[in-house]
Short mmCIF file of C-alpha atoms in Angstrom, two decimals:
data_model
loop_
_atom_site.label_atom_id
_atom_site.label_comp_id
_atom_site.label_asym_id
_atom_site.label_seq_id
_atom_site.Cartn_x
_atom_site.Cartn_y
_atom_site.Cartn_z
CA UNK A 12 149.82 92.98 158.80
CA UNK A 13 148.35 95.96 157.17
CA UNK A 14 151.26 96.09 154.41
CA UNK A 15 151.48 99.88 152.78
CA UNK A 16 149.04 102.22 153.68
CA UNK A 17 148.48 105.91 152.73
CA UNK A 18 146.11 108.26 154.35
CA UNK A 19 143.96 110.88 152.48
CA UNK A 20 142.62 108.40 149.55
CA UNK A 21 140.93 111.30 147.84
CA UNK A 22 141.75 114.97 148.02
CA UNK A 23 140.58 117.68 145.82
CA UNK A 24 142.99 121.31 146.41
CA UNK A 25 142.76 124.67 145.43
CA UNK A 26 146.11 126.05 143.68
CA UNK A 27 148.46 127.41 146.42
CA UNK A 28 147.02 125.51 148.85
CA UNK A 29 149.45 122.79 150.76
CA UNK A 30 148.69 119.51 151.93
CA UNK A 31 151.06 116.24 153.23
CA UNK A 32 150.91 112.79 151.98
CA UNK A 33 151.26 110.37 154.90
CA UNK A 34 152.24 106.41 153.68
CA UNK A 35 153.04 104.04 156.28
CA UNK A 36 153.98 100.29 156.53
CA UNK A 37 154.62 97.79 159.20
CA UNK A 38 157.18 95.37 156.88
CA UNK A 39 160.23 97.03 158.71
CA UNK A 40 161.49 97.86 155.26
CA UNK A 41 163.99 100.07 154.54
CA UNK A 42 163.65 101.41 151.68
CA UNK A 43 160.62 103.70 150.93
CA UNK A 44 159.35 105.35 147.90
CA UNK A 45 156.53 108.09 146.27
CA UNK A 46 155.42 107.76 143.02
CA UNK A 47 153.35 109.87 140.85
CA UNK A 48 151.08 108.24 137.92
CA UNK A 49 149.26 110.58 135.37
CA UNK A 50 146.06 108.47 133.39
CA UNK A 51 147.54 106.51 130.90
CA UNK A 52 150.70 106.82 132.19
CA UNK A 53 153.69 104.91 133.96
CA UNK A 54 154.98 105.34 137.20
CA UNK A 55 157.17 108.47 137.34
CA UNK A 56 159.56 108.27 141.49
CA UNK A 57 159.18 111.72 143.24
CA UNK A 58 161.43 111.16 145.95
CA UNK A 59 162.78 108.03 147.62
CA UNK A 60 164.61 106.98 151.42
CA UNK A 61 166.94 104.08 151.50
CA UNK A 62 166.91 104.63 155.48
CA UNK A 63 165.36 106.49 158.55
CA UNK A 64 166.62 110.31 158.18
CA UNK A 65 167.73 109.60 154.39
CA UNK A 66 166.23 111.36 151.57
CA UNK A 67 167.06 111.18 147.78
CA UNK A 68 165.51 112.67 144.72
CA UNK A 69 164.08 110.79 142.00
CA UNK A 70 162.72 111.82 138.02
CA UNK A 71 160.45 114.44 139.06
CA UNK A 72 161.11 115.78 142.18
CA UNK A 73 160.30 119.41 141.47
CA UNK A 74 156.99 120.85 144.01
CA UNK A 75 157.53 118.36 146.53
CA UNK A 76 159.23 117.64 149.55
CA UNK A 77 159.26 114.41 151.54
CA UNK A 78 160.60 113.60 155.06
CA UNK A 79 161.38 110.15 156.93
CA UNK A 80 161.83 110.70 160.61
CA UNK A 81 160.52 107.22 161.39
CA UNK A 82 161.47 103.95 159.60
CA UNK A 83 157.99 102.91 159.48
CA UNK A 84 156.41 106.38 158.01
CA UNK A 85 157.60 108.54 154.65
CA UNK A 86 155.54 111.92 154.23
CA UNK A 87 155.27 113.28 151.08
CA UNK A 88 154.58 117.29 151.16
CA UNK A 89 153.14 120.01 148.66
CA UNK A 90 153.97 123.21 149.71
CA UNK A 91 151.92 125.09 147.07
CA UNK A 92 150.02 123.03 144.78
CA UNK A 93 149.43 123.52 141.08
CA UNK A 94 147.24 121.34 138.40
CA UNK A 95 149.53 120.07 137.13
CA UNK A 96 150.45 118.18 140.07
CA UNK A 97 146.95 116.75 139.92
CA UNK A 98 147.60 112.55 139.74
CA UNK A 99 147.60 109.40 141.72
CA UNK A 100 150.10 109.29 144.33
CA UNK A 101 151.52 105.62 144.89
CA UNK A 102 153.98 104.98 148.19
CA UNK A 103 155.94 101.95 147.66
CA UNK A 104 158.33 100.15 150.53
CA UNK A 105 160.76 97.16 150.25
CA UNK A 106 163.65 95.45 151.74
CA UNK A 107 166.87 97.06 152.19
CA UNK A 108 170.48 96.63 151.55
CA UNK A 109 171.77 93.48 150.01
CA UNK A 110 168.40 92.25 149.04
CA UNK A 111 166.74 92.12 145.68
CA UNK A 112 164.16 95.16 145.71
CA UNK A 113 160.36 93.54 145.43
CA UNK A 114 158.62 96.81 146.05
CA UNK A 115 155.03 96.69 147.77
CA UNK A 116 152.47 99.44 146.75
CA UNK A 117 150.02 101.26 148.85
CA UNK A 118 146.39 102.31 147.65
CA UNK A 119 147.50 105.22 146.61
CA UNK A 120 146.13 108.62 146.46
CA UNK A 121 143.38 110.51 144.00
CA UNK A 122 144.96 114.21 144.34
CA UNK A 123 142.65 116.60 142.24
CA UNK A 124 144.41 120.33 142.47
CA UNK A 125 141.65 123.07 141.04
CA UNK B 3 171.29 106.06 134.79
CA UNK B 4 169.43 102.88 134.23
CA UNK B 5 166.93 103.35 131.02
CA UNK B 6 164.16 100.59 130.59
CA UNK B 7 161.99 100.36 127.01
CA UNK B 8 159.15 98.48 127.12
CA UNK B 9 156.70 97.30 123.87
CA UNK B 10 154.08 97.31 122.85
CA UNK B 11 152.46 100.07 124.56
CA UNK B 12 149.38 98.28 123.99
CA UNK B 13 148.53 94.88 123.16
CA UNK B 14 144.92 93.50 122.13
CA UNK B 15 144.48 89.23 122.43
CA UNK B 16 141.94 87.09 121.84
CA UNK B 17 140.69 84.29 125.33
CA UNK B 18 143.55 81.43 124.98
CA UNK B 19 146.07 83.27 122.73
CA UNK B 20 149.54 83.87 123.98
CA UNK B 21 150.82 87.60 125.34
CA UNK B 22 154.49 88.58 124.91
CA UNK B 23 155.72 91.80 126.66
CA UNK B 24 159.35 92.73 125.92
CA UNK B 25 161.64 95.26 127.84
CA UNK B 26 165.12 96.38 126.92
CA UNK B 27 167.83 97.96 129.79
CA UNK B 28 171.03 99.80 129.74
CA UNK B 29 173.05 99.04 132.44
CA UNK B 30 174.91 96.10 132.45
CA UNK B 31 175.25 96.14 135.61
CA UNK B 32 171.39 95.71 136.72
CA UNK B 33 170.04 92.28 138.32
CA UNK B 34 167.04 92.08 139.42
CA UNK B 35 163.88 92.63 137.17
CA UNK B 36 160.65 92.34 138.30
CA UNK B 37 157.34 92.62 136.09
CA UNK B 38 153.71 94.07 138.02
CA UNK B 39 150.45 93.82 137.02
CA UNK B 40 148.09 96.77 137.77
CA UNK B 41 144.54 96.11 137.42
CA UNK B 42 142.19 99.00 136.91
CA UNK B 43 141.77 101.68 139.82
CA UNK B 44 144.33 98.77 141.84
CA UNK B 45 147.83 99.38 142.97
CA UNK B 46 150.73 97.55 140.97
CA UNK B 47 151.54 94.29 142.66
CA UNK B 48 154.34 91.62 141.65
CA UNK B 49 153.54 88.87 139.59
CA UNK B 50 156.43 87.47 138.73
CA UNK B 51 160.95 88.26 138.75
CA UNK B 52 163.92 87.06 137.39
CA UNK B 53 167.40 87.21 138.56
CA UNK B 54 170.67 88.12 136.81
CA UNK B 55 172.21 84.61 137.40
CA UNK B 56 169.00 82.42 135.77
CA UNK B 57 167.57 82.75 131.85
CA UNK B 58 164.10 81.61 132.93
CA UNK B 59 161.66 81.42 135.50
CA UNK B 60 157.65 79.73 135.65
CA UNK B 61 155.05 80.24 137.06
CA UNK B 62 152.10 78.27 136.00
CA UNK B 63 150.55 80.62 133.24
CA UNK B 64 153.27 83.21 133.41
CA UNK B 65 157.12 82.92 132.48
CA UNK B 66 159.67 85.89 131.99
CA UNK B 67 163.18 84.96 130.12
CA UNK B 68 165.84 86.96 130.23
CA UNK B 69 169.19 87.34 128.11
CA UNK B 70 171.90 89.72 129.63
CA UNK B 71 174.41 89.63 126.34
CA UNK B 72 171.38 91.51 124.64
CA UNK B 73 169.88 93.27 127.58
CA UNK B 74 166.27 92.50 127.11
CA UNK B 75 164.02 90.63 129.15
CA UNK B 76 160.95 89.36 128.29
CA UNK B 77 156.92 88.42 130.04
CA UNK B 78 155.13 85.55 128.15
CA UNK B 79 151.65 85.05 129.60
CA UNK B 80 149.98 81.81 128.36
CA UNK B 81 146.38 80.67 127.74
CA UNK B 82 145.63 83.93 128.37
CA UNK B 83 142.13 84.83 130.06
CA UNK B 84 140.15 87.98 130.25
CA UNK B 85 140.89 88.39 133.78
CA UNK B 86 144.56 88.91 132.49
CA UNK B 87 143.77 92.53 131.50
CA UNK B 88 145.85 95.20 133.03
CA UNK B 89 148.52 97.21 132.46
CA UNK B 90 151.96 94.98 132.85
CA UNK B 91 155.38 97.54 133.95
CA UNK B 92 158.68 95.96 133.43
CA UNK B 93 161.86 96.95 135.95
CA UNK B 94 165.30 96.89 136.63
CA UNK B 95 167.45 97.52 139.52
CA UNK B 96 170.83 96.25 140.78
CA UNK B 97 171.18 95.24 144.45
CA UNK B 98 171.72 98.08 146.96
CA UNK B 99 171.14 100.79 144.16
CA UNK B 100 168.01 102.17 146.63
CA UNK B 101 165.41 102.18 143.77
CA UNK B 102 164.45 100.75 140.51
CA UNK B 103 163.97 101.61 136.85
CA UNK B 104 160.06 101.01 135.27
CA UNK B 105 159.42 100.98 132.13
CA UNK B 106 156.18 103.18 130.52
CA UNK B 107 154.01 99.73 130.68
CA UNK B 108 152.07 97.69 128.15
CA UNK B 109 148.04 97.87 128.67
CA UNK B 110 146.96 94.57 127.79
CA UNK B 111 143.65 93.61 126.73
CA UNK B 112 142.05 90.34 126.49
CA UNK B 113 138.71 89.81 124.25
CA UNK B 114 136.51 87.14 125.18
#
């Protein structure tokens, strides 16, 4: 099993420019989630999806949009990038309802907005 | 919401000393809290969770305690070695709530 994985690792943007995050896992988990964590900082939730076609917003949702037509696959979006949305992206998945909510992280992604 | 606090923010050791990481939550009603360990450039990864219905849990060099009447839970890392440093994030979630609270984390350093 590949676990989480995200797809670009690195990717350096100019401001206004728009770009989509893709994470993917093969856990058949439910529950998916994007992250955003600035150096020295904690992990601040973007947006998360307790199902297939579900979307929620988390702390800082503002500049991004996310979508979750297939279980297995969450897509985070930028429609028009600034700097200060330069950070690491994290995508996180775990088990659904009526479990206790282990989340698994992917690789993450080095997003550098110029 | 939930709110999680964790201390210290940082936390310097010397090889074989003990570590103690301490989080605080706010709702009562949270049961599950789970404490990751990110290593440097790494993604966060479990190490180690404690229930609502049990006050402490082992795991070789690792142990987290909890006590709900306060609302604080608690990582104690043991023996500690210098791979042990990382940055440790508390959480806090209640079953079927769809995410989880994390707290700001505690970079941990350990000197040979």
């Amino acid at each position: 099993n590949a676990g989480v994985t995200q797809t670009p690792k690195f990717r350096v943007l100019k401001t206004g420019q728009s770009m989509t995050l893709l994470c993917a896992q093969d856990m058949n988990h439910e529950y998916m989630y994007w992250y955003r964590q600035d150096p020295g900082m904690g992990l601040r939730l973007i947006h998360y999806s307790v199902g297939e076609g579900t979307t929620a917003k988390g702390e800082v949702p503002d500049g991004y949009n996310v979508s979750r037509l297939k279980k297995q696959n969450f897509l985070l979006g930028l429609e028009s990038a600034a700097p200060s949305q330069t950070s690491v992206y994290f995508c996180a998945s775990s088990y659904g309802a009526g479990t206790f909510g282990e989340q698994f992280f992917g690789p993450g992604t080095r997003l550098t907005v110029l | 919401g939930e709110n999680v606090e964790q201390h210290p923010s940082t936390l310097s050791v010397q090889e074989g000393d003990s570590a103690v990481i301490k989080c605080t939550y706010s709702d009562s009603a949270s049961n599950y809290f789970p404490w990751y360990k990110q290593e440097l450039g790494k993604r966060p990864q479990l190490i180690i969770d404690i229930r609502s219905n049990v006050g402490e849990k082992k795991d070789q060099r690792i142990a987290v305690t909890l006590n709900k009447t306060a609302k604080h839970f608690s990582l104690h890392i043991t023996e500690t070695q210098p791979e042990d440093s990382a940055v440790y994030f508390c959480a806090a979630s209640r079953t079927n709530a769809g995410k989880s609270t994390f707290g700001d984390g505690t970079t941990l350093t350990v000197k040979p």
